[in-house]
mmCIF file of C-alpha atoms in Angstrom:
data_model
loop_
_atom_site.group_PDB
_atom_site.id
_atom_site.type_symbol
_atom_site.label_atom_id
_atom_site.label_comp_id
_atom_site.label_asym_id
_atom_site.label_seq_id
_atom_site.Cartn_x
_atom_site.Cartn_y
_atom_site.Cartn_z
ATOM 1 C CA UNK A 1 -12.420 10.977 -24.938
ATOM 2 C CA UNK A 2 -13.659 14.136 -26.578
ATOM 3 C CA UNK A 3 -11.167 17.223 -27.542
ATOM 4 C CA UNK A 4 -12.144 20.624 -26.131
ATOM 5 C CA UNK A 5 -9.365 21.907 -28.889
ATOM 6 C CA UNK A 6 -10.113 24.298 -32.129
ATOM 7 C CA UNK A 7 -11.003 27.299 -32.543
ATOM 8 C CA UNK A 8 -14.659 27.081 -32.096
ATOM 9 C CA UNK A 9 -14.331 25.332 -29.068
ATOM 10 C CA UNK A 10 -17.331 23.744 -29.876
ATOM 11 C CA UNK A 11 -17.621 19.848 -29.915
ATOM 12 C CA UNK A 12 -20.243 18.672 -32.080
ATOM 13 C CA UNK A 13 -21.353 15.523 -30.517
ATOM 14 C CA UNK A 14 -20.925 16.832 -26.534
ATOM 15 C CA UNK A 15 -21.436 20.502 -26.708
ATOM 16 C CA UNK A 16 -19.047 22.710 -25.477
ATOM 17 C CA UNK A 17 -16.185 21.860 -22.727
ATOM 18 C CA UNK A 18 -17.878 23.924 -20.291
ATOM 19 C CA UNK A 19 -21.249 21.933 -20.184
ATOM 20 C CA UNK A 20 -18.866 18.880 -20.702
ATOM 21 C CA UNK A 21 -17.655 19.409 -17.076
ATOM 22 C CA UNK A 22 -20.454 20.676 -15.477
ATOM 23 C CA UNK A 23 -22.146 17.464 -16.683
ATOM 24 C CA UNK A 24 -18.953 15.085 -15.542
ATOM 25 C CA UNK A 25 -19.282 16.726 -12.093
ATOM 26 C CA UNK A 26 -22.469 16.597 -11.837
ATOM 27 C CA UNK A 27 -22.211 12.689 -12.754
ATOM 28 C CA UNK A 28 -19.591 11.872 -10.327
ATOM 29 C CA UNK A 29 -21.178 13.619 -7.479
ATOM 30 C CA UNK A 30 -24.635 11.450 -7.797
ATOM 31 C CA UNK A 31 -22.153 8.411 -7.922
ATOM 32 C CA UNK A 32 -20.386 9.142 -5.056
ATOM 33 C CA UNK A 33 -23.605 9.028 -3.430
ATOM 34 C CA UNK A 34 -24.177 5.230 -4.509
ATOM 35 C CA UNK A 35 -23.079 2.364 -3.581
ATOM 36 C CA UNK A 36 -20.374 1.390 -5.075
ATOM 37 C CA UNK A 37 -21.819 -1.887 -7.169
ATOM 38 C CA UNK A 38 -24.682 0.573 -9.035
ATOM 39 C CA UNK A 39 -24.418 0.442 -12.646
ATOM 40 C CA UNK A 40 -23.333 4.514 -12.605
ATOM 41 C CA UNK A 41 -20.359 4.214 -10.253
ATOM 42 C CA UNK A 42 -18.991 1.697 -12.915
ATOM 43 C CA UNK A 43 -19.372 4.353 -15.423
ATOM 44 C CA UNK A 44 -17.773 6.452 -13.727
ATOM 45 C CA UNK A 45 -14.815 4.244 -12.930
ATOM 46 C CA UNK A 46 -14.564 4.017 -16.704
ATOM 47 C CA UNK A 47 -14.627 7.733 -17.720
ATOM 48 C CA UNK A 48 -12.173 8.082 -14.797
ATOM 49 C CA UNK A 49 -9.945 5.548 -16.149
ATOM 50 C CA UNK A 50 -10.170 6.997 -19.497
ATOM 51 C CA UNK A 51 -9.373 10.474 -17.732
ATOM 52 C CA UNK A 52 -6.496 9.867 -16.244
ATOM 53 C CA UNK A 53 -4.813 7.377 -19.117
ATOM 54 C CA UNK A 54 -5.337 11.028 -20.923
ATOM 55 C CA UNK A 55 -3.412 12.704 -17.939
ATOM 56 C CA UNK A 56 -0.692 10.535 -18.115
ATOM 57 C CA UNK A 57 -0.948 8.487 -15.021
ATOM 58 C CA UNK A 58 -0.616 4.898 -15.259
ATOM 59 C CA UNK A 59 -2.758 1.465 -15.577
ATOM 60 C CA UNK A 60 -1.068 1.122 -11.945
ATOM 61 C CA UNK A 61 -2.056 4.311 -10.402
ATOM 62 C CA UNK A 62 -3.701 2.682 -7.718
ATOM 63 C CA UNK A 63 -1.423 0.112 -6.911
ATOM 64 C CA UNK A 64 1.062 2.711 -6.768
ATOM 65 C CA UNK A 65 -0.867 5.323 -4.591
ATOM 66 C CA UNK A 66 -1.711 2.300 -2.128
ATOM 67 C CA UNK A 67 1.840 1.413 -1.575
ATOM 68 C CA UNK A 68 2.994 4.621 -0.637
ATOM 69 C CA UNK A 69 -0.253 6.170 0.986
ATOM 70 C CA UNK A 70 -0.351 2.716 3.744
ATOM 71 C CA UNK A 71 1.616 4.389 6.258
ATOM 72 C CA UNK A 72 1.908 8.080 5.950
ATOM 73 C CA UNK A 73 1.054 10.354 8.757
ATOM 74 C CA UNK A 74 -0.458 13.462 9.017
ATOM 75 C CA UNK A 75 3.300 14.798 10.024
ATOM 76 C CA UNK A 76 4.888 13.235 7.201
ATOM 77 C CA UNK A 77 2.155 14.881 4.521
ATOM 78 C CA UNK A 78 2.866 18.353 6.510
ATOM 79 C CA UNK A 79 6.771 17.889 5.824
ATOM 80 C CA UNK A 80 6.540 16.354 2.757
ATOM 81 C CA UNK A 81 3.523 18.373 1.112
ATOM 82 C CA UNK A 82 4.052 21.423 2.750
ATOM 83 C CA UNK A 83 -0.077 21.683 3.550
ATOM 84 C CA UNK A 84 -0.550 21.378 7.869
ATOM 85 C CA UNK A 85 -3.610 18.530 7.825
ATOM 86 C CA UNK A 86 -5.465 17.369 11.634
ATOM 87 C CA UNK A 87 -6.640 13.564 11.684
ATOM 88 C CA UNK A 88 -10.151 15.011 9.427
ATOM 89 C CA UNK A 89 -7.375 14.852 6.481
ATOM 90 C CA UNK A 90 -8.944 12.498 3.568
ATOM 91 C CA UNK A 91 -5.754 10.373 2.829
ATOM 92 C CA UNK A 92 -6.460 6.976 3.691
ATOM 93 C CA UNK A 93 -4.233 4.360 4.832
ATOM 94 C CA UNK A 94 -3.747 1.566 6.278
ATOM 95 C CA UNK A 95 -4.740 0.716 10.094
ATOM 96 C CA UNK A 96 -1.579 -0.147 11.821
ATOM 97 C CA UNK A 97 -3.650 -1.855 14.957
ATOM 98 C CA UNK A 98 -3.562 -5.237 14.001
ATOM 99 C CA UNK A 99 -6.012 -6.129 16.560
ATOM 100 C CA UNK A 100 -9.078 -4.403 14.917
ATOM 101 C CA UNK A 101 -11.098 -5.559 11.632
ATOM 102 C CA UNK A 102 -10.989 -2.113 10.630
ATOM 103 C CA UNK A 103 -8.325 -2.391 7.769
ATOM 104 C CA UNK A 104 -8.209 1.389 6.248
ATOM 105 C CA UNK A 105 -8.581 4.431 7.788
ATOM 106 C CA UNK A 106 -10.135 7.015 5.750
ATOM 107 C CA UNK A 107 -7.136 9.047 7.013
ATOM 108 C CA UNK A 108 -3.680 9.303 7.780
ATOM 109 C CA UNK A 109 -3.149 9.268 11.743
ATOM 110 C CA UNK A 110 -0.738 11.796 13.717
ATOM 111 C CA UNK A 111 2.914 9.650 14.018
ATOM 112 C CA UNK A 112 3.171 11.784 17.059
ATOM 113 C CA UNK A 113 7.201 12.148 16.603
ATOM 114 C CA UNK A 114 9.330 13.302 19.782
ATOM 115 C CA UNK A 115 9.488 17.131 19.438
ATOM 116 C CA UNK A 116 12.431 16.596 21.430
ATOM 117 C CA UNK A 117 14.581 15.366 18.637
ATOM 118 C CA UNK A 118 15.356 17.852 15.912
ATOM 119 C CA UNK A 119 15.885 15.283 12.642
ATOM 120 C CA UNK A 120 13.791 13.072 11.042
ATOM 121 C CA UNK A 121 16.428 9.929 11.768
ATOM 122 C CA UNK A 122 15.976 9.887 15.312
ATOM 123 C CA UNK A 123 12.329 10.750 15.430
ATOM 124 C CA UNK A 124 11.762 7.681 12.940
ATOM 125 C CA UNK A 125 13.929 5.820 15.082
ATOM 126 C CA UNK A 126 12.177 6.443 18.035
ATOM 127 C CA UNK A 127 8.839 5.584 16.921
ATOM 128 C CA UNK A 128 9.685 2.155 15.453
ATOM 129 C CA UNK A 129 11.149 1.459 18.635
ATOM 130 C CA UNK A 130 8.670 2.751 21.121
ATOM 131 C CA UNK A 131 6.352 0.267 19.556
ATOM 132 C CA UNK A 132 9.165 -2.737 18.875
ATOM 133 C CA UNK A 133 7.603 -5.274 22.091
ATOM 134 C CA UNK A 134 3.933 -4.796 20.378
ATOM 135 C CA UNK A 135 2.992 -8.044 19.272
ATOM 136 C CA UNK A 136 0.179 -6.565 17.345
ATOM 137 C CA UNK A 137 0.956 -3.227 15.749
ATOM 138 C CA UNK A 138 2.489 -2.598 12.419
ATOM 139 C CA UNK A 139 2.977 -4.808 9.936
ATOM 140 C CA UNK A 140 4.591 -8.497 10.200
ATOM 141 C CA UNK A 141 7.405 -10.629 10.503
ATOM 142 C CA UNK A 142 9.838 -7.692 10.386
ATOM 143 C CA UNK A 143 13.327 -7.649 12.690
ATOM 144 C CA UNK A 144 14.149 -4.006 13.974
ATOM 145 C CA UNK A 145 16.302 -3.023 11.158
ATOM 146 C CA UNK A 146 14.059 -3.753 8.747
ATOM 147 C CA UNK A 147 11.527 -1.800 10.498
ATOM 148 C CA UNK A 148 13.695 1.329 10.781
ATOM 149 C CA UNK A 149 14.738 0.584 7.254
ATOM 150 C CA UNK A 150 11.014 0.504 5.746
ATOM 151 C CA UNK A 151 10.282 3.907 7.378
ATOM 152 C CA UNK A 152 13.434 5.172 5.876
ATOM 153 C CA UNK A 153 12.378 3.623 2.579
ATOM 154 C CA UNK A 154 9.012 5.359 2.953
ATOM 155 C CA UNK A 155 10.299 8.712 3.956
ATOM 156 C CA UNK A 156 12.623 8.975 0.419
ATOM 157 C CA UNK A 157 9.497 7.994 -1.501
ATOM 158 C CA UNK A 158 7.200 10.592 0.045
ATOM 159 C CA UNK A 159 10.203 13.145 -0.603
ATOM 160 C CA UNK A 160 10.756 12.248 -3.940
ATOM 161 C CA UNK A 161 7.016 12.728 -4.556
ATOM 162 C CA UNK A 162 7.524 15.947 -2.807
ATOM 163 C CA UNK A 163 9.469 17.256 -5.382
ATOM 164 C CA UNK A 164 6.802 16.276 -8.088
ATOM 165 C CA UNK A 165 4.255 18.009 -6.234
ATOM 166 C CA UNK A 166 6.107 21.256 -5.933
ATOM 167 C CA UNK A 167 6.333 21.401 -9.275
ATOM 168 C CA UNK A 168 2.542 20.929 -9.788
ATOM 169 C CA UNK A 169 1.815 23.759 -7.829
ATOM 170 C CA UNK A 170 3.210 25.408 -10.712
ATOM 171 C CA UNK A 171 1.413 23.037 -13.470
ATOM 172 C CA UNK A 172 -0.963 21.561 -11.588
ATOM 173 C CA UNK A 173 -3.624 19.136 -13.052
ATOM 174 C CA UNK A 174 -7.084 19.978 -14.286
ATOM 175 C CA UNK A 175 -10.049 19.952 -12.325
ATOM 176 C CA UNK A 176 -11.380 17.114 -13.925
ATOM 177 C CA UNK A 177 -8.922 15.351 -13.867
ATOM 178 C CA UNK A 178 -8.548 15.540 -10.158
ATOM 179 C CA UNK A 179 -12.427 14.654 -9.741
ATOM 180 C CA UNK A 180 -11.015 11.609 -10.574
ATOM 181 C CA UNK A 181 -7.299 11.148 -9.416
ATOM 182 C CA UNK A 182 -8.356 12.015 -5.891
ATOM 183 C CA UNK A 183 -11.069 10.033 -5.453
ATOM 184 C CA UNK A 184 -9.964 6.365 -3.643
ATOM 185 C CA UNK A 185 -13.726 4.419 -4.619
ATOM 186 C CA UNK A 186 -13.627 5.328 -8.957
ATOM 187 C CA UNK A 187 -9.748 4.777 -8.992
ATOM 188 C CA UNK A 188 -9.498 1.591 -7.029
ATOM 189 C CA UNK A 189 -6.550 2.851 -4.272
ATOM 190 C CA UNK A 190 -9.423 1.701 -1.766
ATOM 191 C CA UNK A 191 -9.455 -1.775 -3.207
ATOM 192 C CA UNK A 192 -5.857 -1.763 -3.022
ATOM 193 C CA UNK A 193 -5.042 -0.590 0.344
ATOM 194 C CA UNK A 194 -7.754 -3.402 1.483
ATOM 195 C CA UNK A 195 -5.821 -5.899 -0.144
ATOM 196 C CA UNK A 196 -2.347 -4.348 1.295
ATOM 197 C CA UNK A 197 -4.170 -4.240 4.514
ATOM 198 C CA UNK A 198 -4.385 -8.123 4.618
ATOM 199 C CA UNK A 199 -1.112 -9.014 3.137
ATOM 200 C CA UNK A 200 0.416 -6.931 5.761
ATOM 201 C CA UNK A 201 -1.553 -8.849 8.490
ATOM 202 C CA UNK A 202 -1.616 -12.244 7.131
ATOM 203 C CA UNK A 203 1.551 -12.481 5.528
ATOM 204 C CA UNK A 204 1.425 -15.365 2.294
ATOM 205 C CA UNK A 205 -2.424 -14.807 2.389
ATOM 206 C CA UNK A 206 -2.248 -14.798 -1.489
ATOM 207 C CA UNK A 207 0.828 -16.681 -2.168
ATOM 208 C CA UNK A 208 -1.834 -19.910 -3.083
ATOM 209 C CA UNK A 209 -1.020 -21.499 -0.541
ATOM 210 C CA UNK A 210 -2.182 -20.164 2.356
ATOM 211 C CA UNK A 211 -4.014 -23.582 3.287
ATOM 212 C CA UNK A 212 -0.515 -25.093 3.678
ATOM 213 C CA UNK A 213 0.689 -22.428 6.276
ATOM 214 C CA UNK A 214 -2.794 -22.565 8.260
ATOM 215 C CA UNK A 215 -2.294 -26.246 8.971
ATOM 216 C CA UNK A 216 1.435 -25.691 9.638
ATOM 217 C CA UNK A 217 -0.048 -23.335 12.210
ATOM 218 C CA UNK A 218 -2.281 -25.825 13.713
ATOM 219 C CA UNK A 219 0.471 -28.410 13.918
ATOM 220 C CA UNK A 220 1.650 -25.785 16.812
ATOM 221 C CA UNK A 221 4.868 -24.469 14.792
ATOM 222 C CA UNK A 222 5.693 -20.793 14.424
ATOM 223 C CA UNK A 223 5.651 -19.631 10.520
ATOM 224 C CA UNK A 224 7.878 -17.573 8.726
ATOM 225 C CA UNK A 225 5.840 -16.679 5.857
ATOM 226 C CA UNK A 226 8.787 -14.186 4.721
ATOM 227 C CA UNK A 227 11.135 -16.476 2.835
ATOM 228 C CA UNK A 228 9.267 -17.329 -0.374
ATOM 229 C CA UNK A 229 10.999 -19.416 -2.841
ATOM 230 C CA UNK A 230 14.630 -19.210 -1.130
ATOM 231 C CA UNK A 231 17.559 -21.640 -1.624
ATOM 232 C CA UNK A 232 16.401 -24.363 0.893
ATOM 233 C CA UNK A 233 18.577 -24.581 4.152
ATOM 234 C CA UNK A 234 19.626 -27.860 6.171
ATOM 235 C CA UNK A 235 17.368 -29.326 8.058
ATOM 236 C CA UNK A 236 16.695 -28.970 11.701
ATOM 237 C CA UNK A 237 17.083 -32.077 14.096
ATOM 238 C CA UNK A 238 14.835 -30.309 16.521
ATOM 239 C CA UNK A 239 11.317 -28.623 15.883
ATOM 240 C CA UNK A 240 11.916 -26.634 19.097
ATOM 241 C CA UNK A 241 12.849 -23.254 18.248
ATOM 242 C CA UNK A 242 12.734 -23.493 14.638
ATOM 243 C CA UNK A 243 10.517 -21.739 12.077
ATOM 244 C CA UNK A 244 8.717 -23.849 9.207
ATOM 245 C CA UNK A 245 9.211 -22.007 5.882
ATOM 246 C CA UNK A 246 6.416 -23.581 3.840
ATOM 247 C CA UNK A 247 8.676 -23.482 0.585
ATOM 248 C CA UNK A 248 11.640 -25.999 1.566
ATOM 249 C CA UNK A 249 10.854 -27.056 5.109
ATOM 250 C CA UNK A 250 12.605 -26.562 8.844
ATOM 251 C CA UNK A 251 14.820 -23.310 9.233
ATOM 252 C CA UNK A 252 16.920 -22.678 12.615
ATOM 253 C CA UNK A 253 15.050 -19.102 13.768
ATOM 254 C CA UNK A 254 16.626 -16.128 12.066
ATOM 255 C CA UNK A 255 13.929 -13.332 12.113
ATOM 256 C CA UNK A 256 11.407 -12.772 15.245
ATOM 257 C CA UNK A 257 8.285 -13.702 15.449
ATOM 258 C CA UNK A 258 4.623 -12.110 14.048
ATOM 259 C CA UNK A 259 4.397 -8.487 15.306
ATOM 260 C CA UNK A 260 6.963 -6.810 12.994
ATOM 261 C CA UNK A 261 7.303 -4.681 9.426
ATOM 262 C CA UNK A 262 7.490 -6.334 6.388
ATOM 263 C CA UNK A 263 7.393 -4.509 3.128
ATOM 264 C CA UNK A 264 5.501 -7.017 0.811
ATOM 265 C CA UNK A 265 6.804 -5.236 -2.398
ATOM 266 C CA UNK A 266 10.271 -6.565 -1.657
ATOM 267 C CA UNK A 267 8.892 -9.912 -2.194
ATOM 268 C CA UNK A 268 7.072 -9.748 -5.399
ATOM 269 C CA UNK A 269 8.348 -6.938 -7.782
ATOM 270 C CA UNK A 270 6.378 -7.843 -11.050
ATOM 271 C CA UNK A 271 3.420 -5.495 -11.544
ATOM 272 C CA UNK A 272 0.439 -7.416 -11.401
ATOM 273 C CA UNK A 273 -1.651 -8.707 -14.093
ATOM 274 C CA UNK A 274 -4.178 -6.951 -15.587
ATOM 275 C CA UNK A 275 -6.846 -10.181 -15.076
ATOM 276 C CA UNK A 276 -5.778 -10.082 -11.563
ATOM 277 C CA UNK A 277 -6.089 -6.109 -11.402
ATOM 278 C CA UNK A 278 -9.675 -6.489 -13.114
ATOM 279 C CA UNK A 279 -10.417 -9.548 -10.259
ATOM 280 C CA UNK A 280 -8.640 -7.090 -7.524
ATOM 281 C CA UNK A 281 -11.617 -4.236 -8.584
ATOM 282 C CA UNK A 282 -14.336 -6.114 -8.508
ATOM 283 C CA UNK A 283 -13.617 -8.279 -4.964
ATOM 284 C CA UNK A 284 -16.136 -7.391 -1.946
ATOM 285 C CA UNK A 285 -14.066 -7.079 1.051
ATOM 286 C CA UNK A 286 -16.890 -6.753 3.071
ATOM 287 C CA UNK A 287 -18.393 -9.258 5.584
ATOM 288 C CA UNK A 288 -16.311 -10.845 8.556
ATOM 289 C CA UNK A 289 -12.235 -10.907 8.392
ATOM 290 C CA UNK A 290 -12.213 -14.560 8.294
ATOM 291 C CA UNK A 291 -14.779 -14.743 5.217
ATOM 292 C CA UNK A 292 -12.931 -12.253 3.683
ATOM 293 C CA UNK A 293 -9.224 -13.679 4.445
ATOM 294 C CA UNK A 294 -10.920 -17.443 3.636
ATOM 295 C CA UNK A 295 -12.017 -15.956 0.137
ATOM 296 C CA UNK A 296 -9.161 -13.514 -0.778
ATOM 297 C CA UNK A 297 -6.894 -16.587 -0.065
ATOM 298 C CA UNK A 298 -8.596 -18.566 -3.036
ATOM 299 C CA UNK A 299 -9.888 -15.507 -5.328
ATOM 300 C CA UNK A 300 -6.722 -13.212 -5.315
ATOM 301 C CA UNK A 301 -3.735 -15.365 -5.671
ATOM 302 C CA UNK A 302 -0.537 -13.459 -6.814
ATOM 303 C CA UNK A 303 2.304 -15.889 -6.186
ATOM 304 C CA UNK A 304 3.171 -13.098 -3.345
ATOM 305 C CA UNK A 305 5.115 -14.749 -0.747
ATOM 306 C CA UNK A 306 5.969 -11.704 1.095
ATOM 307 C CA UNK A 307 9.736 -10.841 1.824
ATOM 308 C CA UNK A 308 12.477 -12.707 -0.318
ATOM 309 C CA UNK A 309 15.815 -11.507 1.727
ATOM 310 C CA UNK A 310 16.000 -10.479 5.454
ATOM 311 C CA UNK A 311 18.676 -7.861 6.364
ATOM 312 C CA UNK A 312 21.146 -10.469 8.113
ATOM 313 C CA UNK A 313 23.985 -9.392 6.086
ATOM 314 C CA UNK A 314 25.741 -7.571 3.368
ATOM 315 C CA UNK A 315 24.348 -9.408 0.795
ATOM 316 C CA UNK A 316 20.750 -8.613 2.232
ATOM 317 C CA UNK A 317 21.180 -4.870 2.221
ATOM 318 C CA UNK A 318 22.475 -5.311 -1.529
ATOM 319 C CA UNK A 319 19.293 -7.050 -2.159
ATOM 320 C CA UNK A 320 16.906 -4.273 -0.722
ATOM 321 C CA UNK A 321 18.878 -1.774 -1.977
ATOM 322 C CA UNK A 322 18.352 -3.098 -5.607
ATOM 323 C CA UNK A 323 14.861 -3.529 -5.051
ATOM 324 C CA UNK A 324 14.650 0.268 -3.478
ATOM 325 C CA UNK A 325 16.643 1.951 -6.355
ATOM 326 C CA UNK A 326 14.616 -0.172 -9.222
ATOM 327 C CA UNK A 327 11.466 1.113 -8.484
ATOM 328 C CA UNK A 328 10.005 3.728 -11.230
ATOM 329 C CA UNK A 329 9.662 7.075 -10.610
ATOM 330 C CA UNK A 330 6.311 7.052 -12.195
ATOM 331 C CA UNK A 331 4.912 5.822 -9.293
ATOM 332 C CA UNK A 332 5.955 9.052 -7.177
ATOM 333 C CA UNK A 333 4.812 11.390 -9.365
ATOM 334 C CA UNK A 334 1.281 9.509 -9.143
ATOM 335 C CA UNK A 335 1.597 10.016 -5.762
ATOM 336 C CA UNK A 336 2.422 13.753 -5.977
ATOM 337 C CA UNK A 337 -0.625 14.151 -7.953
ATOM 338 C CA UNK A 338 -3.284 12.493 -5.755
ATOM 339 C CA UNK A 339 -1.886 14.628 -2.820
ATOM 340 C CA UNK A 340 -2.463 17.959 -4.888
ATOM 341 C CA UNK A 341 -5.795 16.752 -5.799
ATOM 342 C CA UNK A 342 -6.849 15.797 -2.143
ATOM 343 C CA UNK A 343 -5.124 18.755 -0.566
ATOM 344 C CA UNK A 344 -6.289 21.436 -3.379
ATOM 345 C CA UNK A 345 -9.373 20.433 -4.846
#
């Protein structure tokens, strides 16, 4: 990347950092207006790598705006953000109707919290369990405490990027830079929310072997995709009532069945791979859900199995806990400046 520094201000190959901008914008807004496969939008998702590796942000900015962008509401970005947003906000998430193909929203949907309860515990509280009987809603293969827990978890990362954002508003990023950092197509977060979308509703969908749990499925047993690689339990005499765990066989019931939260990142914590990342940007997710779930099961393997440890005891809660407290604070301040770029720019 060219320096705009010296005392000329002059850069002898570009021109000067004025035209230098004018040109990048003018660049970026022609390839917004192409589809996304054209030869100049993958220029521009290089410059805007290249632009924000210069800002600081991370080879994971995406991954990490996707994770904490999937379920935010317009609420949480007015409490968190301090900027009052209606459903025409730009942040996209993740679709929490499970029954539609539509997988992201290309904004983040009123919560519609009880006014009648004055902190966020109890209005958190009372929408995961206003919703708790929906077999279809959410996310999967949660119990109710790890729902309620996962909103909690979501609500400290949204606050912690809250305090990153304040102080932007003092330092904020540069123009260019946020032609870039807010824009979900040149930065990937689109690709990555599509792919959270389906891990959320097919849980194990790239574990590799997804074929396995589909013709457990068949056989007319319920799966719990959740369990991953666990220490394998003893054997049930009766398939009645039991869950199949595709890692080590039969498993007497412990969690409920589809239609509940599950926070995948719990599962896997390694960052992924930058071949998989480069795979991951390049993927078509359009075309029907069972072409793309067929394909993404065979072209985007990640080992992720989903959830490792269900909150069942002490020992689970230590486990979350670990994995909530371990992750890096990078991540939040990525967050903190994609929201100043979408909600200032």
């Amino acid at each position: 990347a060219s320096s705009c520094s010296g005392s000329s201000g002059i850069n002898a190959e570009y021109g000067d950092c004025t035209m230098n901008l004018i040109l990048f914008a003018g660049l970026l807004c022609c390839a917004l207006s192409a589809p996304v496969d054209e030869p100049r939008t993958e220029l521009l998702k290089s410059v805007c790598y290249d632009k924000l590796r210069a800002a600081g942000l991370t080879d994971l900015y995406a991954h990490n705006i996707a994770h904490r962008l999937h379920s935010i509401s317009a609420e949480d970005i007015e409490l968190h953000f301090g900027v009052q947003v209606g459903e025409d906000n730009t942040i996209p998430t993740v679709n929490q109707d499970l029954n539609t193909e539509e997988r992201v929203l290309s904004y983040a949907p009123r919560a519609n919290y009880d006014s009648y309860f004055s902190t966020k515990a109890l209005k958190y509280l009372d929408m995961v369990l206003r919703d708790m009987d929906k077999a279809h809603y959410s996310i999967t293969n949660f119990s109710v405490l790890e729902k309620v827990a996962h909103v909690f978890h979501m609500s400290e990362l949204w606050s912690r990027a809250g305090v990153h954002y304040r102080a932007l508003l003092l330092d904020p990023p540069s123009h260019d830079t946020c032609l870039c950092a807010g824009d979900s197509v040149l930065t990937g977060i689109e690709q990555e929310l599509n792919l959270l979308a389906l891990k959320i509703k097919f849980p194990g969908l790239t574990s590799g072997e997804y074929e396995k749990i589909k013709e457990m499925s068949k056989a007319g047993y319920d799966i719990d995709y959740s369990y991953g690689k666990a220490d394998p339990a003893p054997a049930a005499v009766d398939p009645a009532g039991y869950d199949i765990d595709y890692s080590y066989g039969r498993r007497k019931r412990e969690v409920p069945p589809p239609g509940y939260d599950i926070d995948y990142s719990y599962g896997k914590m390694e960052d992924p791979s930058a071949e998989f990342q480069a795979k991951l940007m390049k993927f078509d997710f359009s075309g029907k859900e069972e072409d793309v779930v067929e394909r993404v099961s065979k072209e985007l393997i990640d080992g992720d199995h989903g959830m490792a440890t269900h909150l069942t005891s002490e020992q689970g809660w230590t486990y979350w806990k670990e994995k909530m407290t371990s992750m890096a604070e990078i991540g939040n301040y990525e967050l903190a400046v994609f929201m100043y770029c979408k909600l200032n720019q």
